[in-house]
Amino acid sequence: MAPYLLLGFFVAGVLYAFVPAKFYRNHLSQPGPWAVIKAALIGVPLPLCSCGVLPTAVSLRRNGASRGASTSFLIATPQTGVDSIAATYSLLGPAFAIIRPVAALVTAFIGGMMVNHEEKSCASECDAEVDTIDAPTSHGFIQKMCDALRYGFVEMIQNIGKWLIIGLVIAAAITVFVPDGFFTFFASYPIISMIAVVIVAVPMYVCSTGSIPIALSLMLKGLSPGAAFVLLMAGPAANFASIIIVSKSLGKRAAAIYLSTIVIGAIAIGMCIDYLMPRDWFTMPAVVGHANCHLNVALFPGICSVVLIILLINAFILKYSHKNNKIMETGNTIVVKGMTCGHCKAMVEKNLSKLPGVEEVTVDLTSGRTMIKGNPDPTAVKEVIDDLGFSIEE
């Protein structure tokens, strides 16, 4: 996976540095189907995980994006991205790599249009000014490329690196401890295996890239390609945190549509894969040798693997080093609960900084401690945190 992941991280940085965030906002405000389609098309290549996409989607809604477009963005974005598409191709082959973004587009459009037709307004909607994270204003190609490299190879790895490692560890455990042919029991009952995968995938958060090795390991143990696809689709897109935030920001009916679209769409497409598509389309290129126990890695993937490991170590050191998460000695201290990635941290810092009386905001992602230098209104601080989908520890 390493060469494809590195390519995906680079493209993610280019999107961040060269495409302004206002571009996304300006195209999602219309209430009709075109905004829903554009939201899905914008969301598919964006390398945002489920936790990272939540504040972004909420802020799009606050800036005028329609409820249908916001829902479409929420469904499409975490299912796939430029990084996961490349990694899917490397491990699971071209069929999965093509079907995955197409499925994200289709389900996102259906979910967004259903929300548009749902006429009841969201009771929790508010008028707080919250906006997305823009890339720093840089002049010149070289400076923008530096921003792209920093975002792609530092911030992006900080955001999804933990989930990628967790996915690889789970995949390794499945490969080693689950007997060969364990899932052949479900061969005659694919719908049961898909429902079981949904039950496991929804509460188990895993990013779109981290779900790939898990799906591969399950297929090697006898799980059908359709059931594995359900994991690839439902695992990254649906989890308890996203359901709660969608319910709060877009309404309970929108949250129900959001979840049902993902689950029903995943099972429906999984059934199509198992019953309507040739099985040889889903022959995995990266099959583990059955009797070959020695390590045989080509030079270029090996070098990329070493580079990726170094980048992971560097990202984790920067993320959890207190030297790079300086907490100011003076100011108001609150503990913000629910932040899980760099996107969450940046959204809290940026939006709290806009409040009258705030001079500077510093967030320690590991502990949630948020230092606010200045004298802001506590009620306004709480409103901003609530609008972003987080909470303040009492």
Short mmCIF file of C-alpha atoms in Angstrom, two decimals:
data_model
loop_
_atom_site.label_atom_id
_atom_site.label_comp_id
_atom_site.label_asym_id
_atom_site.label_seq_id
_atom_site.Cartn_x
_atom_site.Cartn_y
_atom_site.Cartn_z
CA MET A 1 0.00 0.00 0.00
CA ALA A 2 2.85 2.41 0.74
CA PRO A 3 3.48 3.85 -2.77
CA TYR A 4 -0.24 4.46 -3.30
CA LEU A 5 -0.67 5.99 0.14
CA LEU A 6 2.20 8.39 -0.43
CA LEU A 7 0.69 9.38 -3.78
CA GLY A 8 -2.69 9.90 -2.14
CA PHE A 9 -1.23 12.05 0.64
CA PHE A 10 0.54 14.20 -1.97
CA VAL A 11 -2.64 14.73 -4.00
CA ALA A 12 -4.50 15.55 -0.78
CA GLY A 13 -1.96 18.27 -0.04
CA VAL A 14 -2.27 19.69 -3.56
CA LEU A 15 -6.06 19.88 -3.20
CA TYR A 16 -5.66 21.66 0.12
CA ALA A 17 -3.08 24.20 -1.03
CA PHE A 18 -4.33 25.01 -4.52
CA VAL A 19 -8.14 24.80 -4.19
CA PRO A 20 -9.57 27.48 -1.83
CA ALA A 21 -12.21 26.39 0.67
CA LYS A 22 -14.59 29.10 -0.59
CA PHE A 23 -14.77 27.14 -3.86
CA TYR A 24 -16.51 24.32 -2.01
CA ARG A 25 -18.88 26.68 -0.21
CA ASN A 26 -19.88 28.65 -3.30
CA HIS A 27 -21.08 25.58 -5.17
CA LEU A 28 -23.21 23.99 -2.46
CA SER A 29 -25.73 26.67 -1.56
CA GLN A 30 -28.39 25.91 -4.17
CA PRO A 31 -31.35 23.80 -2.95
CA GLY A 32 -31.75 21.76 -6.14
CA PRO A 33 -30.25 18.46 -7.29
CA TRP A 34 -27.23 20.08 -8.93
CA ALA A 35 -25.85 21.19 -5.56
CA VAL A 36 -26.32 17.64 -4.26
CA ILE A 37 -24.40 16.24 -7.22
CA LYS A 38 -21.61 18.78 -6.83
CA ALA A 39 -21.37 18.06 -3.10
CA ALA A 40 -20.87 14.37 -3.85
CA LEU A 41 -18.36 15.08 -6.62
CA ILE A 42 -16.42 17.41 -4.31
CA GLY A 43 -16.57 14.98 -1.40
CA VAL A 44 -15.35 11.83 -3.17
CA PRO A 45 -11.72 12.92 -3.75
CA LEU A 46 -11.35 14.80 -0.47
CA PRO A 47 -9.20 12.77 1.96
CA LEU A 48 -11.28 13.50 5.07
CA CYS A 49 -12.13 10.79 7.56
CA SER A 50 -15.49 10.55 9.29
CA CYS A 51 -14.43 12.68 12.24
CA GLY A 52 -12.69 15.25 10.04
CA VAL A 53 -15.63 15.66 7.69
CA LEU A 54 -18.13 16.44 10.46
CA PRO A 55 -17.02 19.99 11.35
CA THR A 56 -16.40 20.71 7.68
CA ALA A 57 -19.92 19.65 6.69
CA VAL A 58 -21.49 21.49 9.61
CA SER A 59 -19.63 24.66 8.66
CA LEU A 60 -20.74 24.31 5.05
CA ARG A 61 -24.31 24.18 6.30
CA ARG A 62 -23.81 27.27 8.47
CA ASN A 63 -22.46 29.11 5.42
CA GLY A 64 -25.57 28.47 3.35
CA ALA A 65 -25.15 24.99 1.86
CA SER A 66 -28.49 23.25 1.51
CA ARG A 67 -29.37 20.40 3.86
CA GLY A 68 -29.38 18.00 0.92
CA ALA A 69 -25.93 19.12 -0.23
CA SER A 70 -24.57 18.90 3.31
CA THR A 71 -25.92 15.37 3.67
CA SER A 72 -24.52 14.38 0.29
CA PHE A 73 -21.11 15.71 1.31
CA LEU A 74 -21.30 13.81 4.60
CA ILE A 75 -22.12 10.53 2.90
CA ALA A 76 -19.63 10.73 0.04
CA THR A 77 -16.54 12.18 1.70
CA PRO A 78 -15.60 9.62 4.38
CA GLN A 79 -16.31 6.59 2.15
CA THR A 80 -13.37 7.27 -0.12
CA GLY A 81 -10.67 9.76 -1.10
CA VAL A 82 -7.69 10.06 -3.38
CA ASP A 83 -5.54 8.20 -0.87
CA SER A 84 -7.97 5.34 -0.30
CA ILE A 85 -8.79 4.96 -4.01
CA ALA A 86 -5.10 4.43 -4.76
CA ALA A 87 -4.71 2.04 -1.82
CA THR A 88 -7.86 0.14 -2.82
CA TYR A 89 -6.43 -0.38 -6.30
CA SER A 90 -3.14 -1.64 -4.88
CA LEU A 91 -4.66 -4.23 -2.53
CA LEU A 92 -8.10 -5.10 -3.88
CA GLY A 93 -7.79 -4.45 -7.61
CA PRO A 94 -9.38 -2.12 -10.18
CA ALA A 95 -12.98 -3.35 -9.76
CA PHE A 96 -13.14 -2.33 -6.10
CA ALA A 97 -11.26 0.89 -6.87
CA ILE A 98 -13.90 1.87 -9.47
CA ILE A 99 -17.01 0.65 -7.66
CA ARG A 100 -16.09 2.33 -4.39
CA PRO A 101 -16.22 5.98 -5.57
CA VAL A 102 -19.18 5.24 -7.85
CA ALA A 103 -21.09 3.80 -4.89
CA ALA A 104 -20.19 6.86 -2.82
CA LEU A 105 -21.55 9.14 -5.56
CA VAL A 106 -24.79 7.19 -5.99
CA THR A 107 -25.60 6.83 -2.30
CA ALA A 108 -24.65 10.45 -1.60
CA PHE A 109 -26.97 11.69 -4.36
CA ILE A 110 -29.86 9.52 -3.18
CA GLY A 111 -29.40 10.55 0.45
CA GLY A 112 -29.08 14.23 -0.40
CA MET A 113 -32.17 14.25 -2.59
CA MET A 114 -34.18 12.44 0.08
CA VAL A 115 -33.20 15.07 2.63
CA ASN A 116 -34.12 17.83 0.17
CA HIS A 117 -37.58 16.32 -0.13
CA GLU A 118 -37.92 16.11 3.62
CA GLU A 119 -39.61 19.42 4.36
CA LYS A 120 -39.38 19.65 8.12
CA SER A 121 -36.74 22.17 9.16
CA CYS A 122 -34.01 21.23 11.57
CA ALA A 123 -34.96 22.40 15.04
CA SER A 124 -31.35 22.61 16.19
CA GLU A 125 -30.26 24.89 13.38
CA CYS A 126 -28.67 28.13 14.54
CA ASP A 127 -27.19 31.27 13.05
CA ALA A 128 -23.70 31.11 14.52
CA GLU A 129 -20.99 32.07 12.08
CA VAL A 130 -18.77 29.06 11.53
CA ASP A 131 -16.72 28.46 8.43
CA THR A 132 -14.35 25.97 6.94
CA ILE A 133 -10.60 25.80 7.21
CA ASP A 134 -8.92 27.67 4.39
CA ALA A 135 -5.40 26.90 3.37
CA PRO A 136 -2.98 29.67 4.32
CA THR A 137 -2.85 32.50 1.81
CA SER A 138 0.40 31.79 0.00
CA HIS A 139 1.97 33.66 -2.85
CA GLY A 140 3.94 31.72 -5.40
CA PHE A 141 4.03 28.15 -6.55
CA ILE A 142 6.92 27.12 -4.29
CA GLN A 143 5.22 28.33 -1.10
CA LYS A 144 1.99 26.57 -2.06
CA MET A 145 3.90 23.36 -2.71
CA CYS A 146 5.47 23.67 0.75
CA ASP A 147 1.98 24.04 2.21
CA ALA A 148 0.84 21.02 0.19
CA LEU A 149 3.72 18.86 1.43
CA ARG A 150 3.19 19.94 5.03
CA TYR A 151 -0.52 19.20 4.89
CA GLY A 152 -0.24 15.94 2.97
CA PHE A 153 2.75 14.39 4.74
CA VAL A 154 2.29 15.81 8.24
CA GLU A 155 -1.26 16.90 8.99
CA MET A 156 -3.00 14.23 6.91
CA ILE A 157 -0.86 11.49 8.44
CA GLN A 158 -1.60 12.90 11.89
CA ASN A 159 -5.32 12.71 11.09
CA ILE A 160 -5.58 9.17 9.74
CA GLY A 161 -2.29 7.56 10.73
CA LYS A 162 -3.65 6.07 13.94
CA TRP A 163 -6.66 4.57 12.19
CA LEU A 164 -4.50 3.22 9.39
CA ILE A 165 -2.27 1.43 11.89
CA ILE A 166 -5.29 0.10 13.77
CA GLY A 167 -6.68 -1.22 10.50
CA LEU A 168 -3.41 -2.94 9.67
CA VAL A 169 -3.19 -4.49 13.15
CA ILE A 170 -6.77 -5.79 12.91
CA ALA A 171 -6.02 -7.15 9.45
CA ALA A 172 -2.90 -8.91 10.72
CA ALA A 173 -4.83 -10.41 13.65
CA ILE A 174 -7.55 -11.68 11.31
CA THR A 175 -4.96 -13.16 8.96
CA VAL A 176 -3.12 -14.97 11.75
CA PHE A 177 -5.86 -16.06 14.15
CA VAL A 178 -8.97 -16.63 12.00
CA PRO A 179 -8.87 -20.11 10.41
CA ASP A 180 -8.81 -20.36 6.62
CA GLY A 181 -12.30 -20.71 5.21
CA PHE A 182 -13.91 -19.45 8.44
CA PHE A 183 -16.41 -17.30 6.54
CA THR A 184 -17.30 -20.00 4.02
CA PHE A 185 -20.14 -20.81 6.42
CA PHE A 186 -21.83 -17.65 5.16
CA ALA A 187 -21.30 -18.51 1.49
CA SER A 188 -24.93 -19.62 1.12
CA TYR A 189 -26.24 -16.70 3.20
CA PRO A 190 -24.58 -13.53 1.87
CA ILE A 191 -27.28 -11.25 3.25
CA ILE A 192 -26.62 -12.58 6.76
CA SER A 193 -22.88 -11.94 6.43
CA MET A 194 -23.58 -8.40 5.18
CA ILE A 195 -25.90 -7.65 8.09
CA ALA A 196 -23.28 -9.01 10.49
CA VAL A 197 -20.65 -6.77 8.90
CA VAL A 198 -22.95 -3.74 9.29
CA ILE A 199 -23.53 -4.52 12.97
CA VAL A 200 -19.77 -4.64 13.52
CA ALA A 201 -18.82 -1.76 11.20
CA VAL A 202 -21.17 0.96 12.46
CA PRO A 203 -19.87 1.17 16.05
CA MET A 204 -16.28 0.32 15.01
CA TYR A 205 -14.82 3.52 13.60
CA VAL A 206 -12.27 2.92 10.86
CA CYS A 207 -11.13 5.35 8.17
CA SER A 208 -11.56 4.62 4.46
CA THR A 209 -7.89 3.66 4.08
CA GLY A 210 -7.69 1.63 7.28
CA SER A 211 -10.71 -0.46 6.22
CA ILE A 212 -8.89 -1.78 3.12
CA PRO A 213 -6.50 -4.26 4.79
CA ILE A 214 -9.33 -5.46 7.04
CA ALA A 215 -11.52 -6.18 4.01
CA LEU A 216 -8.63 -7.96 2.31
CA SER A 217 -8.00 -10.18 5.34
CA LEU A 218 -11.68 -11.09 5.64
CA MET A 219 -11.85 -12.02 1.96
CA LEU A 220 -8.80 -14.25 2.37
CA LYS A 221 -10.71 -16.03 5.13
CA GLY A 222 -13.72 -16.70 2.93
CA LEU A 223 -15.88 -13.57 3.19
CA SER A 224 -17.61 -12.75 -0.10
CA PRO A 225 -16.50 -9.65 -2.07
CA GLY A 226 -19.95 -8.12 -1.58
CA ALA A 227 -19.78 -8.46 2.20
CA ALA A 228 -16.24 -7.05 2.19
CA PHE A 229 -17.54 -4.09 0.19
CA VAL A 230 -20.15 -3.47 2.90
CA LEU A 231 -17.30 -3.03 5.36
CA LEU A 232 -15.48 -0.66 2.97
CA MET A 233 -18.59 1.47 2.63
CA ALA A 234 -20.34 1.37 6.01
CA GLY A 235 -17.26 1.29 8.23
CA PRO A 236 -15.84 4.72 7.33
CA ALA A 237 -19.15 6.49 6.66
CA ALA A 238 -21.32 5.52 9.61
CA ASN A 239 -20.42 5.68 13.28
CA PHE A 240 -22.16 6.86 16.42
CA ALA A 241 -20.39 10.22 16.49
CA SER A 242 -21.41 11.13 12.96
CA ILE A 243 -25.01 10.07 13.55
CA ILE A 244 -25.25 12.27 16.64
CA ILE A 245 -23.76 15.30 14.89
CA VAL A 246 -25.96 14.88 11.81
CA SER A 247 -29.01 14.63 14.05
CA LYS A 248 -28.04 17.79 15.87
CA SER A 249 -27.06 19.85 12.83
CA LEU A 250 -29.51 18.67 10.16
CA GLY A 251 -32.33 17.11 12.15
CA LYS A 252 -33.34 13.62 13.28
CA ARG A 253 -35.02 12.77 9.99
CA ALA A 254 -31.92 13.74 8.08
CA ALA A 255 -29.84 11.55 10.42
CA ALA A 256 -32.20 8.61 9.79
CA ILE A 257 -31.94 9.16 6.02
CA TYR A 258 -28.16 9.47 6.32
CA LEU A 259 -27.76 6.16 8.16
CA SER A 260 -30.34 4.20 6.17
CA THR A 261 -28.91 5.37 2.85
CA ILE A 262 -25.44 4.16 3.80
CA VAL A 263 -26.60 0.81 5.22
CA ILE A 264 -29.18 -0.05 2.55
CA GLY A 265 -26.94 1.25 -0.23
CA ALA A 266 -23.97 -0.81 1.02
CA ILE A 267 -26.01 -4.01 1.20
CA ALA A 268 -27.68 -3.39 -2.18
CA ILE A 269 -24.36 -2.79 -3.94
CA GLY A 270 -22.83 -5.73 -2.08
CA MET A 271 -25.60 -7.99 -3.38
CA CYS A 272 -24.96 -6.72 -6.91
CA ILE A 273 -21.27 -7.55 -6.54
CA ASP A 274 -21.99 -11.09 -5.33
CA TYR A 275 -24.80 -11.95 -7.75
CA LEU A 276 -24.49 -9.77 -10.84
CA MET A 277 -20.78 -9.21 -11.38
CA PRO A 278 -18.14 -11.75 -12.47
CA ARG A 279 -16.23 -13.14 -9.52
CA ASP A 280 -12.90 -12.88 -11.35
CA TRP A 281 -13.27 -9.08 -11.26
CA PHE A 282 -12.56 -9.30 -7.56
CA THR A 283 -9.48 -11.52 -7.61
CA MET A 284 -7.10 -9.69 -5.32
CA PRO A 285 -3.71 -8.75 -6.78
CA ALA A 286 -2.06 -8.65 -3.36
CA VAL A 287 -2.80 -12.22 -2.27
CA VAL A 288 -0.72 -13.57 0.56
CA GLY A 289 1.34 -16.60 -0.42
CA HIS A 290 -0.06 -19.77 1.14
CA ALA A 291 3.22 -21.62 1.61
CA ASN A 292 5.73 -18.83 1.22
CA CYS A 293 6.76 -17.59 4.63
CA HIS A 294 9.82 -15.52 3.68
CA LEU A 295 9.60 -11.81 3.06
CA ASN A 296 9.82 -10.82 -0.61
CA VAL A 297 9.36 -7.10 -1.15
CA ALA A 298 10.34 -5.21 -4.31
CA LEU A 299 12.84 -2.37 -3.93
CA PHE A 300 10.54 0.59 -4.69
CA PRO A 301 7.64 -0.52 -2.44
CA GLY A 302 10.20 -1.31 0.24
CA ILE A 303 11.67 2.19 0.06
CA CYS A 304 8.17 3.69 0.12
CA SER A 305 7.34 1.59 3.18
CA VAL A 306 10.39 2.91 5.02
CA VAL A 307 9.49 6.49 4.04
CA LEU A 308 5.90 5.97 5.22
CA ILE A 309 7.08 4.58 8.57
CA ILE A 310 9.37 7.59 9.05
CA LEU A 311 6.50 9.97 8.21
CA LEU A 312 4.20 8.16 10.66
CA ILE A 313 6.75 8.40 13.46
CA ASN A 314 7.39 12.07 12.69
CA ALA A 315 3.66 12.87 12.61
CA PHE A 316 3.01 11.15 15.93
CA ILE A 317 5.96 12.88 17.60
CA LEU A 318 4.71 16.27 16.42
CA LYS A 319 1.13 15.47 17.41
CA TYR A 320 1.82 14.26 20.92
CA SER A 321 4.88 16.36 21.76
CA HIS A 322 4.01 18.99 24.33
CA LYS A 323 6.67 21.24 22.83
CA ASN A 324 4.49 21.59 19.75
CA ASN A 325 1.26 21.85 21.70
CA LYS A 326 2.25 24.71 23.96
CA ILE A 327 -0.35 25.65 26.51
CA MET A 328 -0.30 29.30 27.48
CA GLU A 329 0.23 30.03 31.12
CA THR A 330 -2.33 32.83 31.20
CA GLY A 331 -5.92 32.81 30.03
CA ASN A 332 -9.10 30.81 30.36
CA THR A 333 -8.85 27.04 30.26
CA ILE A 334 -11.62 24.75 29.06
CA VAL A 335 -11.61 21.09 28.09
CA VAL A 336 -13.28 20.40 24.75
CA LYS A 337 -14.56 16.86 24.37
CA GLY A 338 -14.98 15.07 21.05
CA MET A 339 -11.95 16.28 19.09
CA THR A 340 -10.20 13.39 17.38
CA CYS A 341 -8.05 14.82 14.60
CA GLY A 342 -6.20 17.85 13.34
CA HIS A 343 -9.27 19.10 11.48
CA CYS A 344 -11.22 19.23 14.74
CA LYS A 345 -8.38 21.11 16.45
CA ALA A 346 -8.08 23.65 13.63
CA MET A 347 -11.83 24.30 13.55
CA VAL A 348 -11.96 24.99 17.30
CA GLU A 349 -8.95 27.30 17.20
CA LYS A 350 -10.13 29.22 14.16
CA ASN A 351 -13.74 29.78 15.22
CA LEU A 352 -12.97 30.65 18.85
CA SER A 353 -10.39 33.17 17.60
CA LYS A 354 -13.19 35.07 15.85
CA LEU A 355 -15.05 35.85 19.07
CA PRO A 356 -14.85 39.41 20.44
CA GLY A 357 -12.29 39.68 23.20
CA VAL A 358 -10.25 36.66 22.11
CA GLU A 359 -6.58 37.36 21.47
CA GLU A 360 -5.27 33.84 20.92
CA VAL A 361 -6.48 30.23 21.14
CA THR A 362 -4.31 27.16 21.63
CA VAL A 363 -5.68 23.62 21.66
CA ASP A 364 -3.91 20.53 22.94
CA LEU A 365 -5.53 17.73 20.91
CA THR A 366 -4.37 14.92 23.18
CA SER A 367 -5.98 16.23 26.36
CA GLY A 368 -8.61 18.52 24.84
CA ARG A 369 -7.31 21.42 26.93
CA THR A 370 -8.11 24.69 25.19
CA MET A 371 -6.46 27.90 26.35
CA ILE A 372 -8.24 31.13 25.41
CA LYS A 373 -6.19 34.27 25.89
CA GLY A 374 -8.41 37.29 26.39
CA ASN A 375 -11.80 37.93 27.92
CA PRO A 376 -14.54 36.41 25.73
CA ASP A 377 -18.18 35.86 26.65
CA PRO A 378 -18.42 32.30 28.14
CA THR A 379 -21.87 31.83 26.60
CA ALA A 380 -20.52 32.66 23.14
CA VAL A 381 -17.63 30.24 23.65
CA LYS A 382 -20.05 27.45 24.56
CA GLU A 383 -22.26 28.22 21.55
CA VAL A 384 -19.32 27.98 19.14
CA ILE A 385 -18.18 24.67 20.64
CA ASP A 386 -21.72 23.28 20.46
CA ASP A 387 -22.15 24.46 16.85
CA LEU A 388 -19.00 22.60 15.86
CA GLY A 389 -20.43 19.39 17.30
CA PHE A 390 -18.21 19.19 20.37
CA SER A 391 -18.89 19.75 24.07
CA ILE A 392 -17.22 21.44 27.02
CA GLU A 393 -16.34 19.28 30.01
CA GLU A 394 -18.09 20.65 33.06
#
